[in-house]
Tab-separated table of C-alpha atoms and ligand atoms in Angstrom:
chain	number	residue	atom	x	y	z
A	1	UNK	CA	-106.622	42.614	-63.438
A	2	UNK	CA	-104.724	40.598	-66.068
A	3	UNK	CA	-103.905	42.286	-69.371
A	4	UNK	CA	-102.353	40.162	-72.133
A	5	UNK	CA	-100.793	42.308	-74.834
A	6	UNK	CA	-97.498	40.423	-75.023
A	7	UNK	CA	-96.185	36.931	-74.277
A	8	UNK	CA	-94.373	38.406	-71.253
A	9	UNK	CA	-97.796	38.834	-69.597
A	10	UNK	CA	-98.127	35.034	-69.642
A	11	UNK	CA	-94.534	33.834	-69.303
A	12	UNK	CA	-93.722	30.170	-69.997
A	13	UNK	CA	-96.090	29.017	-67.197
A	14	UNK	CA	-99.004	31.027	-68.564
A	15	UNK	CA	-98.294	29.835	-72.102
A	16	UNK	CA	-98.363	26.247	-70.872
A	17	UNK	CA	-101.591	26.833	-68.932
A	18	UNK	CA	-103.356	28.373	-71.933
A	19	UNK	CA	-102.150	25.688	-74.366
A	20	UNK	CA	-103.217	22.861	-72.039
A	21	UNK	CA	-106.634	24.428	-71.439
A	22	UNK	CA	-107.110	25.106	-75.157
A	23	UNK	CA	-106.265	21.472	-76.002
A	24	UNK	CA	-108.601	20.122	-73.299
A	25	UNK	CA	-111.517	22.339	-74.313
A	26	UNK	CA	-110.954	21.455	-77.956
A	27	UNK	CA	-111.780	17.850	-76.996
A	28	UNK	CA	-114.647	18.737	-74.650
A	29	UNK	CA	-116.470	22.030	-75.235
A	30	UNK	CA	-116.865	23.893	-71.911
A	31	UNK	CA	-120.148	25.521	-73.019
A	32	UNK	CA	-121.274	28.920	-71.730
A	33	UNK	CA	-118.201	30.041	-69.784
A	34	UNK	CA	-118.713	33.785	-70.474
A	35	UNK	CA	-122.485	34.177	-69.825
A	36	UNK	CA	-123.663	37.721	-70.438
A	37	UNK	CA	-120.088	39.011	-70.780
A	38	UNK	CA	-119.157	41.608	-73.390
A	39	UNK	CA	-115.901	41.879	-75.327
A	40	UNK	CA	-115.299	45.279	-76.956
A	41	UNK	CA	-113.126	44.855	-80.048
A	42	UNK	CA	-111.361	47.996	-81.308
A	43	UNK	CA	-109.878	47.620	-84.793
A	44	UNK	CA	-107.469	50.201	-86.203
A	45	UNK	CA	-106.644	47.707	-89.024
A	46	UNK	CA	-108.446	45.023	-91.083
A	47	UNK	CA	-108.815	41.384	-90.066
A	48	UNK	CA	-110.468	38.168	-91.164
A	49	UNK	CA	-109.351	35.524	-88.633
A	50	UNK	CA	-108.974	37.649	-85.501
A	51	UNK	CA	-112.311	39.367	-85.821
A	52	UNK	CA	-114.278	36.217	-86.628
A	53	UNK	CA	-112.584	33.946	-84.095
A	54	UNK	CA	-113.022	36.361	-81.163
A	55	UNK	CA	-116.668	36.982	-82.086
A	56	UNK	CA	-117.266	33.225	-82.374
A	57	UNK	CA	-115.644	32.603	-78.983
A	58	UNK	CA	-117.855	35.158	-77.251
A	59	UNK	CA	-121.103	34.088	-78.924
A	60	UNK	CA	-120.562	30.356	-78.376
A	61	UNK	CA	-119.531	30.955	-74.754
A	62	UNK	CA	-122.796	32.771	-74.000
A	63	UNK	CA	-121.411	36.298	-74.291
A	64	UNK	CA	-121.274	38.908	-77.037
A	65	UNK	CA	-118.688	40.947	-78.939
A	66	UNK	CA	-119.060	44.598	-79.944
A	67	UNK	CA	-116.886	45.474	-82.950
A	68	UNK	CA	-115.651	49.054	-83.436
A	69	UNK	CA	-113.707	50.086	-86.531
A	70	UNK	CA	-111.644	53.185	-85.756
A	71	UNK	CA	-112.177	55.900	-88.370
A	72	UNK	CA	-115.209	54.117	-89.828
A	73	UNK	CA	-118.220	54.883	-87.669
A	74	UNK	CA	-115.944	55.497	-84.657
A	75	UNK	CA	-113.878	58.649	-84.013
A	76	UNK	CA	-110.230	58.525	-85.049
A	77	UNK	CA	-108.201	58.083	-81.863
A	78	UNK	CA	-105.150	59.964	-80.583
A	79	UNK	CA	-102.578	58.152	-78.449
A	80	UNK	CA	-99.800	60.759	-77.946
A	81	UNK	CA	-99.597	62.275	-74.455
A	82	UNK	CA	-99.949	66.054	-74.620
A	83	UNK	CA	-100.975	66.058	-78.289
A	84	UNK	CA	-102.530	69.245	-79.683
A	85	UNK	CA	-105.511	67.578	-81.314
A	86	UNK	CA	-106.013	69.993	-84.217
A	87	UNK	CA	-105.963	67.375	-87.014
A	88	UNK	CA	-108.246	64.435	-87.805
A	89	UNK	CA	-108.036	62.517	-84.504
A	90	UNK	CA	-111.108	63.715	-82.602
A	91	UNK	CA	-110.848	61.630	-79.406
A	92	UNK	CA	-107.965	60.656	-77.115
A	93	UNK	CA	-107.445	57.093	-75.873
A	94	UNK	CA	-107.198	58.653	-72.402
A	95	UNK	CA	-110.988	59.074	-72.567
A	96	UNK	CA	-111.909	56.320	-75.050
A	97	UNK	CA	-110.341	53.485	-73.068
A	98	UNK	CA	-111.993	54.190	-69.684
A	99	UNK	CA	-115.304	55.041	-71.352
A	100	UNK	CA	-115.378	51.727	-73.252
A	101	UNK	CA	-114.439	50.015	-69.981
A	102	UNK	CA	-117.750	51.251	-68.518
A	103	UNK	CA	-119.677	49.258	-71.135
A	104	UNK	CA	-117.749	46.000	-71.638
A	105	UNK	CA	-116.013	43.368	-69.504
A	106	UNK	CA	-112.874	43.024	-71.653
A	107	UNK	CA	-111.269	45.074	-74.408
A	108	UNK	CA	-109.507	43.666	-77.489
A	109	UNK	CA	-107.274	46.016	-79.478
A	110	UNK	CA	-105.797	45.624	-82.989
A	111	UNK	CA	-103.271	48.314	-83.828
A	112	UNK	CA	-100.450	47.599	-86.270
A	113	UNK	CA	-97.118	49.372	-86.401
A	114	UNK	CA	-97.559	53.048	-87.318
A	115	UNK	CA	-94.380	52.908	-89.398
A	116	UNK	CA	-92.296	54.960	-86.975
A	117	UNK	CA	-89.479	52.419	-86.817
A	118	UNK	CA	-88.247	49.602	-84.608
A	119	UNK	CA	-88.023	51.652	-81.395
A	120	UNK	CA	-91.560	52.993	-81.760
A	121	UNK	CA	-92.810	49.439	-82.396
A	122	UNK	CA	-90.963	48.266	-79.299
A	123	UNK	CA	-92.677	51.014	-77.251
A	124	UNK	CA	-96.065	49.943	-78.709
A	125	UNK	CA	-97.700	53.305	-77.899
A	126	UNK	CA	-101.320	52.699	-78.929
A	127	UNK	CA	-101.992	49.404	-77.159
A	128	UNK	CA	-100.053	50.602	-74.130
A	129	UNK	CA	-102.249	53.717	-73.959
A	130	UNK	CA	-105.350	51.490	-73.925
A	131	UNK	CA	-103.705	49.309	-71.298
A	132	UNK	CA	-102.822	52.313	-69.161
A	133	UNK	CA	-106.291	53.871	-69.168
A	134	UNK	CA	-108.567	50.779	-69.274
A	135	UNK	CA	-110.349	49.616	-66.131
A	136	UNK	CA	-111.068	46.153	-67.618
A	137	UNK	CA	-108.586	43.541	-68.926
A	138	UNK	CA	-107.046	44.340	-72.333
A	139	UNK	CA	-106.142	41.597	-74.806
A	140	UNK	CA	-104.009	42.168	-77.887
A	141	UNK	CA	-105.533	41.327	-81.238
A	142	UNK	CA	-102.085	42.257	-82.726
A	143	UNK	CA	-100.120	45.372	-81.973
A	144	UNK	CA	-96.872	46.865	-83.251
A	145	UNK	CA	-94.635	44.591	-81.161
A	146	UNK	CA	-96.536	41.334	-80.881
A	147	UNK	CA	-99.448	39.157	-81.935
A	148	UNK	CA	-99.648	36.874	-78.877
A	149	UNK	CA	-102.866	35.067	-79.879
A	150	UNK	CA	-101.211	34.090	-83.166
A	151	UNK	CA	-98.118	32.860	-81.322
A	152	UNK	CA	-100.281	30.738	-79.018
A	153	UNK	CA	-102.184	29.252	-81.976
A	154	UNK	CA	-98.855	28.475	-83.668
A	155	UNK	CA	-97.578	26.681	-80.550
A	156	UNK	CA	-100.819	24.704	-80.170
A	157	UNK	CA	-100.588	23.623	-83.819
A	158	UNK	CA	-97.013	22.412	-83.315
A	159	UNK	CA	-98.033	20.521	-80.167
A	160	UNK	CA	-100.977	18.851	-81.934
A	161	UNK	CA	-98.870	17.915	-84.948
A	162	UNK	CA	-95.896	16.466	-83.080
A	163	UNK	CA	-97.280	15.585	-79.629
A	164	UNK	CA	-94.814	17.879	-77.876
A	165	UNK	CA	-92.948	21.116	-78.499
A	166	UNK	CA	-90.050	20.260	-76.177
A	167	UNK	CA	-86.788	20.473	-78.141
A	168	UNK	CA	-88.750	20.420	-81.409
A	169	UNK	CA	-86.511	21.760	-84.219
A	170	UNK	CA	-88.475	24.523	-85.988
A	171	UNK	CA	-87.356	27.136	-88.506
A	172	UNK	CA	-88.770	30.640	-88.637
A	173	UNK	CA	-87.808	31.821	-92.108
A	174	UNK	CA	-88.123	35.285	-93.574
A	175	UNK	CA	-90.108	35.303	-96.830
A	176	UNK	CA	-90.378	37.885	-99.641
A	177	UNK	CA	-93.234	40.388	-100.034
A	178	UNK	CA	-94.230	43.346	-102.165
A	179	UNK	CA	-93.864	45.700	-99.187
A	180	UNK	CA	-92.181	45.742	-95.765
A	181	UNK	CA	-94.444	44.133	-93.150
A	182	UNK	CA	-94.430	44.607	-89.350
A	183	UNK	CA	-92.501	42.245	-87.081
A	184	UNK	CA	-95.327	41.402	-84.651
A	185	UNK	CA	-95.945	37.900	-86.045
A	186	UNK	CA	-92.302	36.743	-86.255
A	187	UNK	CA	-91.714	38.236	-82.800
A	188	UNK	CA	-94.653	36.302	-81.356
A	189	UNK	CA	-93.733	33.039	-83.069
A	190	UNK	CA	-90.185	33.310	-81.728
A	191	UNK	CA	-91.371	34.159	-78.189
A	192	UNK	CA	-94.091	31.486	-78.076
A	193	UNK	CA	-91.909	28.759	-79.566
A	194	UNK	CA	-89.120	29.600	-77.101
A	195	UNK	CA	-91.615	29.636	-74.196
A	196	UNK	CA	-92.851	26.214	-75.384
A	197	UNK	CA	-89.302	24.794	-75.337
A	198	UNK	CA	-88.653	24.501	-79.095
A	199	UNK	CA	-85.218	24.516	-80.741
A	200	UNK	CA	-85.840	27.573	-82.901
A	201	UNK	CA	-83.706	28.450	-85.907
A	202	UNK	CA	-84.337	31.961	-87.278
A	203	UNK	CA	-83.259	32.563	-90.894
A	204	UNK	CA	-83.379	35.951	-92.589
A	205	UNK	CA	-81.301	38.005	-95.038
A	206	UNK	CA	-78.723	40.433	-93.584
A	207	UNK	CA	-80.318	43.597	-92.218
A	208	UNK	CA	-83.652	42.027	-91.199
A	209	UNK	CA	-82.754	41.411	-87.549
A	210	UNK	CA	-85.500	41.192	-84.962
A	211	UNK	CA	-85.288	43.767	-82.153
A	212	UNK	CA	-82.592	43.012	-79.527
A	213	UNK	CA	-85.180	43.237	-76.717
A	214	UNK	CA	-87.329	40.570	-78.383
A	215	UNK	CA	-84.295	38.336	-78.922
A	216	UNK	CA	-83.210	38.754	-75.295
A	217	UNK	CA	-86.695	37.936	-74.025
A	218	UNK	CA	-86.883	34.819	-76.247
A	219	UNK	CA	-83.446	33.749	-75.031
A	220	UNK	CA	-84.638	33.945	-71.423
A	221	UNK	CA	-87.659	31.767	-72.228
A	222	UNK	CA	-85.486	29.214	-74.057
A	223	UNK	CA	-83.184	29.075	-71.043
A	224	UNK	CA	-86.152	28.494	-68.720
A	225	UNK	CA	-87.752	25.788	-70.874
A	226	UNK	CA	-84.711	23.865	-72.157
A	227	UNK	CA	-85.169	25.183	-75.689
A	228	UNK	CA	-82.645	27.036	-77.843
A	229	UNK	CA	-82.446	29.768	-80.476
A	230	UNK	CA	-79.966	30.207	-83.334
A	231	UNK	CA	-79.840	32.901	-86.009
A	232	UNK	CA	-78.484	32.566	-89.530
A	233	UNK	CA	-78.500	34.284	-92.924
A	234	UNK	CA	-78.342	30.842	-94.592
A	235	UNK	CA	-81.918	29.655	-95.162
A	236	UNK	CA	-80.955	26.147	-96.356
A	237	UNK	CA	-78.721	25.603	-93.334
A	238	UNK	CA	-81.600	26.492	-90.983
A	239	UNK	CA	-84.058	24.200	-92.757
A	240	UNK	CA	-81.974	21.023	-92.557
A	241	UNK	CA	-83.684	18.621	-90.149
A	242	UNK	CA	-86.452	21.074	-89.140
A	243	UNK	CA	-89.727	19.383	-88.183
A	244	UNK	CA	-91.697	22.559	-88.926
A	245	UNK	CA	-91.127	25.527	-91.232
A	246	UNK	CA	-92.799	28.834	-90.327
A	247	UNK	CA	-92.626	31.424	-93.098
A	248	UNK	CA	-93.315	35.130	-92.586
A	249	UNK	CA	-92.211	38.323	-94.232
A	250	UNK	CA	-91.067	41.353	-92.272
A	251	UNK	CA	-89.370	44.624	-93.066
A	252	UNK	CA	-85.690	45.556	-92.815
A	253	UNK	CA	-84.228	47.557	-89.957
A	254	UNK	CA	-84.087	51.316	-90.537
A	255	UNK	CA	-80.281	51.124	-90.791
A	256	UNK	CA	-80.548	48.629	-93.689
A	257	UNK	CA	-82.942	50.601	-95.895
A	258	UNK	CA	-84.870	53.748	-95.124
A	259	UNK	CA	-86.261	55.114	-98.391
A	260	UNK	CA	-89.184	53.323	-100.124
A	261	UNK	CA	-86.993	52.821	-103.218
A	262	UNK	CA	-84.219	51.182	-101.178
A	263	UNK	CA	-86.710	48.942	-99.398
A	264	UNK	CA	-88.419	47.877	-102.649
A	265	UNK	CA	-85.059	47.057	-104.271
A	266	UNK	CA	-83.960	45.106	-101.202
A	267	UNK	CA	-87.156	43.050	-101.051
A	268	UNK	CA	-86.960	42.293	-104.787
A	269	UNK	CA	-83.381	41.064	-104.413
A	270	UNK	CA	-84.445	38.269	-102.042
A	271	UNK	CA	-87.254	36.657	-104.094
A	272	UNK	CA	-85.327	33.351	-103.883
A	273	UNK	CA	-86.287	33.138	-100.198
A	274	UNK	CA	-89.899	32.247	-101.145
A	275	UNK	CA	-90.510	28.738	-99.730
A	276	UNK	CA	-90.971	26.090	-102.438
A	277	UNK	CA	-90.971	22.299	-102.270
A	278	UNK	CA	-87.210	22.495	-102.839
A	279	UNK	CA	-86.925	24.317	-99.517
A	280	UNK	CA	-89.290	21.905	-97.753
A	281	UNK	CA	-87.161	19.055	-99.108
A	282	UNK	CA	-84.264	20.318	-96.977
A	283	UNK	CA	-86.346	19.927	-93.813
A	284	UNK	CA	-87.204	16.655	-92.060
A	285	UNK	CA	-89.336	14.170	-94.017
A	286	UNK	CA	-92.431	14.826	-91.888
A	287	UNK	CA	-91.936	18.614	-91.733
A	288	UNK	CA	-95.084	20.716	-91.341
A	289	UNK	CA	-95.545	24.109	-92.972
A	290	UNK	CA	-97.055	27.019	-91.012
A	291	UNK	CA	-97.991	30.617	-91.841
A	292	UNK	CA	-100.244	32.993	-89.904
A	293	UNK	CA	-102.281	34.047	-92.994
A	294	UNK	CA	-103.175	36.059	-94.965
A	295	UNK	CA	-100.506	34.948	-97.438
A	296	UNK	CA	-99.697	36.273	-100.899
A	297	UNK	CA	-99.440	33.106	-102.975
A	298	UNK	CA	-96.391	32.806	-105.223
A	299	UNK	CA	-94.870	35.972	-103.761
A	300	UNK	CA	-94.446	34.988	-100.098
A	301	UNK	CA	-95.048	31.204	-100.378
A	302	UNK	CA	-95.362	28.962	-103.460
A	303	UNK	CA	-98.671	27.259	-104.293
A	304	UNK	CA	-96.913	23.887	-104.163
A	305	UNK	CA	-96.122	24.445	-100.463
A	306	UNK	CA	-99.506	25.840	-99.422
A	307	UNK	CA	-101.414	23.138	-101.321
A	308	UNK	CA	-99.228	20.264	-100.091
A	309	UNK	CA	-100.530	17.800	-97.490
A	310	UNK	CA	-97.881	19.025	-95.045
A	311	UNK	CA	-99.407	22.521	-94.866
A	312	UNK	CA	-101.113	23.196	-91.519
A	313	UNK	CA	-102.130	26.793	-92.235
A	314	UNK	CA	-105.906	26.257	-92.044
A	315	UNK	CA	-105.714	24.183	-88.848
A	316	UNK	CA	-103.387	26.849	-87.446
A	317	UNK	CA	-105.968	29.565	-88.180
A	318	UNK	CA	-108.690	27.374	-86.647
A	319	UNK	CA	-106.656	27.155	-83.465
A	320	UNK	CA	-107.038	30.886	-82.968
A	321	UNK	CA	-110.542	30.156	-81.635
A	322	UNK	CA	-109.298	27.552	-79.158
A	323	UNK	CA	-106.366	29.510	-77.725
A	324	UNK	CA	-108.393	32.727	-77.458
A	325	UNK	CA	-111.185	31.002	-75.520
A	326	UNK	CA	-108.604	29.583	-73.116
A	327	UNK	CA	-106.740	32.904	-72.933
A	328	UNK	CA	-109.839	34.972	-72.097
A	329	UNK	CA	-110.712	32.434	-69.379
A	330	UNK	CA	-107.145	32.654	-68.014
A	331	UNK	CA	-107.394	36.463	-67.963
A	332	UNK	CA	-110.669	36.188	-66.047
A	333	UNK	CA	-109.010	34.017	-63.418
A	334	UNK	CA	-109.268	30.524	-64.932
B	1	LIG	N1	-103.447	35.982	-88.692
B	1	LIG	C1	-104.312	36.985	-88.470
B	1	LIG	O1	-104.254	37.673	-87.440
B	1	LIG	O2	-105.248	37.118	-89.434
B	1	LIG	P1	-106.204	38.407	-89.614
B	1	LIG	O3	-105.291	39.571	-89.911
B	1	LIG	O4	-107.105	38.051	-90.758
B	1	LIG	O5	-106.943	38.619	-88.341
C-alpha cells in the first residue's frame, strides 16, 4: 500500500514518473481510470484549489469524492496518543482513520501546522496518525511539513515552461505577510525542485531558516539528480540570472521570534522583500513567476508581478489536477 504524504514517499524516481505521466495525460486524457472508486477527503483547514482539483479528478475519472470538514458536520478529531479526551475533540483518529478506510478506496488529508513549532511540524502528528491507522492509501492534501501535490504541480509548471528542469536556475524567495505562515509549501517546492534536478537558490531574511531535516533531504535529492541548492539572505543576489522566481511567505524559527508582538514587528520590517517588477528585472529576461496561491496582493506579491505576462500562477494551479490524477494512479500501482 503506497501512502504519499511527503516527497520522500516518491523519491526522485517517483517524482519523475508522476511528472511524465501527468504531462502525457495532459495531452491525451486517459478517461475513466478510477471507475467506481471513492476518495475520502478530510479537511481540517479551508481550501479552494485542493478541494476542487481532487474532486474534479475523481469525477472525471469515473469515481467520486466524499468531502468531510472536521468540526463542521464531522466530529472534531484527536490525534495525541493516550489523550484524555475531556475537551471538544469527540473522536480519535485511531478509530476515524480505519473506519473511513472501510468506506473509501483512498484517503486525502489536509491538516496545517497546529502552531506547536518547527519540531512538531517536522513530526507531522495528525497526518502521520491517519497514515498509521488507515487501511487504504493516504495522500497529503497539505500537512504541517509538506504539500507534495503543490510541489509536483510547481515542478510540472517549470518543465512545461522551460522544456526541462535539469540544472534550471530557480529562486525560492521568502515574501512578506500579515502573519507567520507554515513552511509546508516552501519545503515542498525545495524538495520537488531538488528532486527534479533544478539549481535552487533559497533567499530569506535571517532567522527564517527551513528545518535542517528538510534541507538535508533536499541536498540528497540534488546530489542524486545533478541539481544544487544555495542559501542566502541577499534576495537580489539570488535573483540574478534565475529563470523562475517562486515567492512564498513563511514564519520565523522559534528562536528568532516567539511572541506575537515580536513576530509582527519582524514581518513588518521585511516589507521590502515583496516581489515587484524591480525584483523580476534582476532575474533572467524570460523569468517566470510562480506562487502556490492564495496570494495577498500588494502584501506578499505586487500587482505588477501577478498581472504580468510572465506570471504562471493560474497555469500552476491548473496543474494540480494533472499531477494529482497521475499521483493517485501511481499510488494505485500505475
Ligand atoms: N495552493 C493550495 O493548496 O490552494 P488551496 O489552499 O486553495 O487548496
